[in-house]
Amino acid sequence: MTSVLLPWAAGRRQLRATRRDVLRRLGAGLAVALLALPRAVPAQPPATVTLQAQWSVHLQADGKGSDDRGAQLLVLLGGLGGSEGVATAQDTLTWPADGTGAYRIDSTLTPRGALAVLLRRLHWVRTAGGEVRNGQPELLQASNRKGDGPTTWMHITGGQMVVQTGQQQASAALSPSRPAPAGLTDPLTLAWGYLQRPLPVKPFTVALLINDKVQTAHIVPQRVQLAWQGENVACTLLDAQSEQSSATLRIWLRHSDGLPLQVELGMGERYGLDVVQVLTAVPPGLDALRARQ
């Protein structure tokens, strides 16, 4: 009987040893496979953030224009736009997430519906771009086109500024350069350039590019409340007055993050008319900009 059981017991021991060997090999293979898997890489913050801002556009008279009939006609046409306004506008902003790097702003204002033909002069396409250093934008190029008119380009290279219009754009030789004013900015950069830096509290003077002309603008910051989206929002109003013309520029920046909520461009003493852009909503992705205030 014992001679019969011994081979059977030995077979069981061999079977168990074989199973242990197989399990060890499987475990070793699984460990190697796990080590070969790609390791999770921590998510990197985006290098740039793109925001799309939508605006409604209205016309309003300030009662100071010398061409009262023209202003009244424009206001009448503006009234036809109803509560939605005479036009819509969209700004597409590409901004460095950490406050240092290239930036670009594309802005298009388009008359609405039936007013698109009557107010085609209001069709306005602008761009601005340059470099942001520690939250401070430096304008290096801009373009401007109104209605059916030619596009005007401005470029700054090596401290020299060249302004070109229409077909001249292809040949810089046709447009002489001149020294670029220190701190030159434009309305788009001025409006969006406080997203990552403290809002101003004291009056200051800037060289401001209006269309294709450089003007000296004195800006007085004021702490105000703005009725926006059914609420009173604490803002800093940048009230800019030009030395060279009667045109005005007013920008309402939200205190909490520098977001421009309203922009008002005064067309000057002839018409006494203001073009008012009101932001329709906070653009998605704003939180991705790391605040540096």
XYZ file of C-alpha atoms in Angstrom:
293
model
C 0.000 0.000 0.000
C 2.804 2.394 0.926
C 4.611 1.721 -2.317
C 1.476 2.741 -4.185
C 1.007 6.061 -2.283
C 4.597 7.304 -2.508
C 4.572 8.025 -6.256
C 1.190 9.729 -5.881
C 2.418 12.001 -3.020
C 5.575 12.812 -4.943
C 3.439 13.783 -7.930
C 1.375 16.184 -5.811
C 4.523 17.816 -4.427
C 5.860 18.241 -7.947
C 2.540 19.735 -9.069
C 2.579 22.266 -6.204
C 6.157 23.213 -7.013
C 5.255 23.678 -10.648
C 2.312 25.919 -9.720
C 4.544 28.050 -7.445
C 7.076 28.402 -10.256
C 4.366 29.434 -12.709
C 2.956 31.991 -10.263
C 6.437 33.418 -9.642
C 6.976 33.790 -13.355
C 3.563 35.405 -13.833
C 4.284 37.826 -11.003
C 7.661 38.730 -12.436
C 6.128 39.230 -15.879
C 3.364 41.417 -14.454
C 5.919 43.561 -12.610
C 7.939 44.034 -15.792
C 4.792 44.914 -17.713
C 3.778 47.490 -15.111
C 7.237 49.038 -15.169
C 7.006 49.279 -18.950
C 3.746 51.217 -18.837
C 4.126 54.968 -19.500
C 4.193 56.907 -16.280
C 1.558 59.539 -15.701
C 2.949 63.005 -16.396
C 1.557 65.841 -14.287
C -0.705 68.113 -16.331
C 1.162 71.203 -17.491
C -0.581 74.566 -17.443
C -1.285 75.963 -20.922
C 1.322 78.287 -22.393
C -1.397 80.600 -23.719
C -5.064 81.167 -22.999
C -7.588 82.084 -25.685
C -10.675 84.054 -24.712
C -13.621 84.989 -26.908
C -15.597 87.987 -25.713
C -18.983 88.995 -27.124
C -20.234 92.596 -27.027
C -23.473 94.380 -27.826
C -23.006 97.788 -29.452
C -25.227 100.846 -29.006
C -25.182 104.472 -30.172
C -25.968 107.318 -27.795
C -25.819 111.098 -28.164
C -24.071 113.263 -25.588
C -25.817 116.478 -26.710
C -22.538 118.284 -27.486
C -22.219 117.768 -31.217
C -22.164 120.626 -33.726
C -23.874 118.471 -36.378
C -27.121 117.929 -34.475
C -29.053 116.673 -37.490
C -26.450 114.037 -38.310
C -26.306 112.925 -34.700
C -30.094 112.710 -34.469
C -30.229 110.596 -37.612
C -27.599 108.199 -36.290
C -29.344 107.953 -32.935
C -32.640 107.256 -34.741
C -30.993 104.486 -36.700
C -29.446 103.249 -33.502
C -32.854 103.094 -31.874
C -34.001 100.719 -34.581
C -31.569 98.212 -33.173
C -33.653 97.853 -30.032
C -32.262 96.523 -26.778
C -29.795 94.278 -28.651
C -28.088 97.298 -30.184
C -27.088 98.343 -33.687
C -24.201 95.899 -33.924
C -22.393 93.033 -32.307
C -18.680 92.726 -31.688
C -16.334 89.876 -30.928
C -12.839 90.043 -29.467
C -10.574 87.009 -29.637
C -7.738 87.337 -27.167
C -4.655 85.094 -27.109
C -2.656 85.838 -23.974
C 0.325 84.193 -22.215
C -0.968 82.249 -19.234
C 1.905 83.234 -16.936
C 2.036 86.878 -17.972
C 5.109 86.645 -20.209
C 5.071 85.968 -23.958
C 3.386 86.979 -27.192
C -0.181 88.290 -27.285
C -2.726 89.029 -30.012
C -6.183 90.594 -30.060
C -8.574 90.327 -33.017
C -11.703 92.475 -32.900
C -14.609 92.607 -35.360
C -17.654 94.876 -35.050
C -20.563 93.979 -37.354
C -23.830 95.949 -37.847
C -26.962 93.880 -37.247
C -29.689 92.823 -39.664
C -31.245 95.493 -41.860
C -28.950 98.120 -40.364
C -25.922 96.399 -41.861
C -26.411 98.318 -45.146
C -27.361 101.674 -43.629
C -24.551 101.584 -41.068
C -21.896 99.742 -43.076
C -19.410 102.393 -41.976
C -19.694 100.825 -38.515
C -18.171 97.570 -39.773
C -14.825 97.699 -38.042
C -11.974 95.181 -38.044
C -8.955 95.696 -35.795
C -5.978 93.719 -34.550
C -3.265 94.357 -32.001
C -0.295 92.266 -30.927
C 3.073 92.296 -29.279
C 4.874 90.994 -26.206
C 3.773 90.745 -22.592
C 6.512 91.026 -19.979
C 5.485 90.379 -16.383
C 1.899 91.280 -17.179
C 2.792 94.508 -19.012
C 1.890 94.415 -22.745
C 4.134 96.094 -25.313
C 2.423 96.921 -28.620
C 4.426 95.888 -31.700
C 1.828 95.735 -34.482
C -1.760 96.786 -35.129
C -4.224 97.046 -38.005
C -7.439 98.932 -38.577
C -10.154 98.872 -41.217
C -13.528 100.656 -41.252
C -16.324 99.939 -43.693
C -15.124 99.535 -47.264
C -11.971 101.560 -46.685
C -8.416 100.253 -46.958
C -6.649 98.523 -44.110
C -3.996 100.438 -42.209
C -1.068 98.523 -40.657
C 1.363 99.652 -38.010
C 4.605 97.808 -37.225
C 7.357 98.566 -34.716
C 10.791 97.087 -35.347
C 13.963 98.120 -33.587
C 12.206 101.096 -32.022
C 11.082 102.390 -35.434
C 7.409 102.598 -36.395
C 6.073 102.187 -39.934
C 2.456 102.960 -40.852
C 1.178 101.588 -44.165
C -2.202 101.834 -45.862
C -3.830 99.624 -48.486
C -1.536 98.588 -51.329
C 1.452 100.216 -49.601
C 1.489 97.349 -47.111
C 3.602 95.227 -49.430
C 6.415 97.777 -49.660
C 7.804 99.352 -46.516
C 9.947 101.637 -48.680
C 6.840 103.645 -49.580
C 6.227 104.496 -45.940
C 9.038 106.219 -44.034
C 9.667 105.047 -40.502
C 9.808 107.241 -37.442
C 10.723 106.602 -33.809
C 8.020 104.756 -31.933
C 6.768 106.659 -28.887
C 7.685 105.039 -25.587
C 4.826 103.051 -24.103
C 2.719 103.223 -27.274
C -0.588 101.402 -26.853
C -3.951 101.149 -28.596
C -7.576 100.894 -27.384
C -7.657 97.071 -27.612
C -4.445 96.609 -25.632
C -5.447 99.293 -23.154
C -8.804 97.582 -22.554
C -7.479 94.029 -22.158
C -4.021 94.696 -20.752
C -4.989 94.796 -17.053
C -6.062 91.168 -16.704
C -2.816 90.262 -14.923
C -1.645 93.447 -13.236
C -2.920 95.949 -10.671
C -5.395 98.567 -11.844
C -4.086 102.144 -11.953
C -5.036 104.560 -9.210
C -3.258 107.761 -10.328
C -3.612 109.820 -13.532
C -1.125 108.963 -16.274
C -0.331 109.899 -19.868
C 0.151 107.461 -22.756
C 0.838 107.556 -26.475
C -2.367 106.124 -27.930
C -2.729 104.809 -31.483
C -6.159 105.912 -32.748
C -6.712 104.439 -36.226
C -3.372 105.360 -37.863
C -2.563 108.457 -35.783
C -0.573 108.610 -32.576
C -2.188 110.892 -30.023
C -1.251 111.922 -26.509
C -3.957 110.771 -24.117
C -4.326 111.816 -20.509
C -6.074 109.103 -18.503
C -7.748 109.674 -15.159
C -8.712 106.487 -13.255
C -11.903 106.719 -11.217
C -13.488 104.228 -8.851
C -17.117 103.800 -9.888
C -20.060 101.418 -9.853
C -21.263 100.082 -13.217
C -24.709 98.590 -13.759
C -23.885 95.343 -15.573
C -25.890 92.131 -15.905
C -28.451 93.425 -13.395
C -25.863 94.162 -10.708
C -23.771 97.097 -9.590
C -20.159 96.082 -10.177
C -17.160 97.845 -8.652
C -14.965 99.104 -11.487
C -12.086 101.379 -12.312
C -13.073 103.773 -15.098
C -10.210 104.816 -17.385
C -11.296 108.195 -18.787
C -8.956 109.123 -21.663
C -8.895 112.594 -23.250
C -6.759 113.310 -26.319
C -4.620 116.417 -26.758
C -4.953 116.289 -30.555
C -8.695 115.740 -31.019
C -12.057 115.853 -29.297
C -12.398 112.079 -29.461
C -12.687 110.319 -26.108
C -12.197 106.788 -24.835
C -13.689 105.397 -21.627
C -13.063 101.863 -20.365
C -14.706 100.227 -17.338
C -12.455 97.538 -15.772
C -13.867 95.162 -13.174
C -12.075 95.561 -9.853
C -11.827 91.861 -9.101
C -9.836 90.852 -12.192
C -9.392 93.784 -14.617
C -11.962 92.393 -17.079
C -13.275 95.169 -19.390
C -17.055 95.294 -18.997
C -17.817 98.376 -21.091
C -15.954 100.486 -23.654
C -17.210 103.853 -24.859
C -15.667 105.645 -27.847
C -16.664 109.280 -28.326
C -16.767 110.261 -31.998
C -15.804 113.869 -31.335
C -17.399 117.285 -31.212
C -18.942 117.159 -34.705
C -21.475 114.426 -34.010
C -21.484 114.348 -30.223
C -22.128 110.643 -30.484
C -20.742 107.726 -28.490
C -20.290 104.137 -29.637
C -20.837 102.013 -26.535
C -19.763 98.367 -26.328
C -21.132 96.298 -23.436
C -19.734 92.854 -22.642
C -22.579 90.332 -22.824
C -21.010 87.694 -20.536
C -17.775 86.732 -18.816
C -15.718 84.898 -21.460
C -15.117 81.199 -20.715
C -11.555 80.368 -19.731
C -10.887 83.576 -17.838
C -9.947 81.637 -14.694
C -7.111 79.967 -16.606
C -5.167 83.220 -16.547
C -3.080 83.118 -13.388
C -3.767 86.357 -11.590
C -0.643 88.415 -10.858
C -2.326 91.177 -8.940
